[in-house]
C-alpha positions as MATLAB code, in Angstrom:
seq = 'MKEYDKIFEFELKNNSNLKNKFKRYFNSYNITVAKDENNKILFEKKRSILDGWKLNILNWESKIKIDLTENDKVKINHKVISNGFGFITPIAFSPLFEKYLFNLEKFIN';
ca = [
      -0.639  -48.406   39.252;
       1.177  -50.250   41.947;
       4.887  -50.767   42.123;
       6.617  -54.061   42.656;
       8.472  -54.090   45.977;
       9.626  -57.444   47.282;
      12.152  -58.699   49.817;
      13.965  -61.845   48.784;
      16.343  -63.811   51.027;
      18.584  -66.782   50.453;
      21.423  -68.578   52.163;
      24.958  -68.451   50.853;
      26.929  -71.567   50.132;
      30.030  -69.758   48.913;
      31.109  -66.283   50.074;
      34.105  -65.904   47.772;
      34.038  -62.921   45.381;
      30.470  -62.243   46.439;
      30.316  -58.563   45.490;
      31.920  -59.259   42.109;
      29.366  -61.978   41.402;
      26.509  -59.581   42.140;
      28.064  -56.918   39.929;
      28.563  -59.333   37.025;
      24.998  -60.629   37.261;
      23.333  -57.218   37.322;
      25.725  -55.670   34.777;
      24.616  -58.349   32.326;
      21.144  -56.708   32.545;
      22.580  -53.159   32.301;
      21.817  -52.502   35.951;
      24.619  -50.438   37.419;
      26.067  -49.958   40.889;
      24.792  -46.740   42.448;
      26.386  -47.221   45.857;
      28.784  -49.781   47.271;
      29.326  -49.604   51.018;
      30.814  -52.154   53.415;
      28.059  -54.761   53.445;
      25.441  -53.079   51.290;
      25.202  -52.596   47.549;
      22.604  -50.535   45.701;
      21.984  -51.267   42.011;
      19.846  -49.005   39.843;
      18.298  -49.093   36.436;
      17.592  -45.521   35.341;
      14.149  -44.321   34.351;
      13.070  -43.903   30.776;
       9.944  -42.144   29.566;
       8.947  -45.377   27.790;
       9.293  -47.718   30.806;
       5.611  -48.726   30.851;
       5.682  -49.580   27.157;
       8.915  -51.585   27.077;
       8.357  -55.235   26.298;
      11.288  -56.453   28.387;
      10.234  -55.701   31.944;
      13.816  -56.134   33.153;
      14.473  -52.805   31.420;
      12.025  -50.919   33.635;
      13.313  -48.513   36.258;
      14.350  -50.454   39.318;
      16.341  -50.292   42.531;
      17.912  -53.369   44.032;
      19.342  -53.140   47.544;
      21.515  -56.004   48.709;
      22.321  -56.460   52.381;
      25.235  -58.737   53.243;
      25.413  -58.032   56.980;
      24.638  -61.618   57.985;
      27.436  -64.101   57.300;
      25.523  -66.834   55.522;
      22.493  -64.943   54.272;
      21.689  -62.392   51.580;
      18.733  -60.033   51.839;
      17.575  -58.339   48.627;
      14.980  -55.593   48.330;
      13.880  -55.395   44.693;
      11.717  -52.427   43.732;
      10.370  -51.754   40.254;
       8.866  -48.327   39.648;
       6.206  -47.929   36.976;
       5.353  -44.218   37.423;
       1.856  -44.936   36.139;
       2.854  -45.180   32.487;
       1.452  -47.776   30.138;
      -0.997  -50.519   30.875;
       1.316  -53.228   32.219;
       1.868  -53.234   35.975;
       4.860  -54.740   37.774;
       2.478  -56.709   40.019;
       1.269  -58.676   36.999;
       4.830  -59.812   36.385;
       5.668  -60.666   39.983;
       6.435  -64.351   39.177;
       8.934  -63.280   36.506;
      10.752  -60.947   38.895;
      10.871  -63.743   41.472;
      12.323  -66.128   38.878;
      14.904  -63.471   38.003;
      16.005  -63.316   41.653;
      15.887  -67.107   41.983;
      18.305  -67.279   39.044;
      20.508  -64.803   40.883;
      20.602  -67.199   43.838;
      21.699  -70.022   41.525;
      24.363  -67.804   39.962;
      25.757  -66.756   43.353;
      25.792  -70.262   44.808;
];
């Protein structure tokens, strides 16, 4: 099974409290901060043995790297790991993951 690995970029309209906004958004999905450096944040959702059988795909193991090095732009690398369990692949749900990140853009701006 393939993993979902996508780079998503968007422009910022408001830079105030940016890191806190990201943290609030991902914490609402139980995705926690693994590393917070100067202009980079890594969020992780831990693996579960039942990931491939979970109905809510936002509960699958994932890593989200956010790069804030450019002033008016955000670069997000969103990776969902399936580990070959179950019959549902992350690729099949690519449009849902993209909508999830599009909603993040709306939340941030």
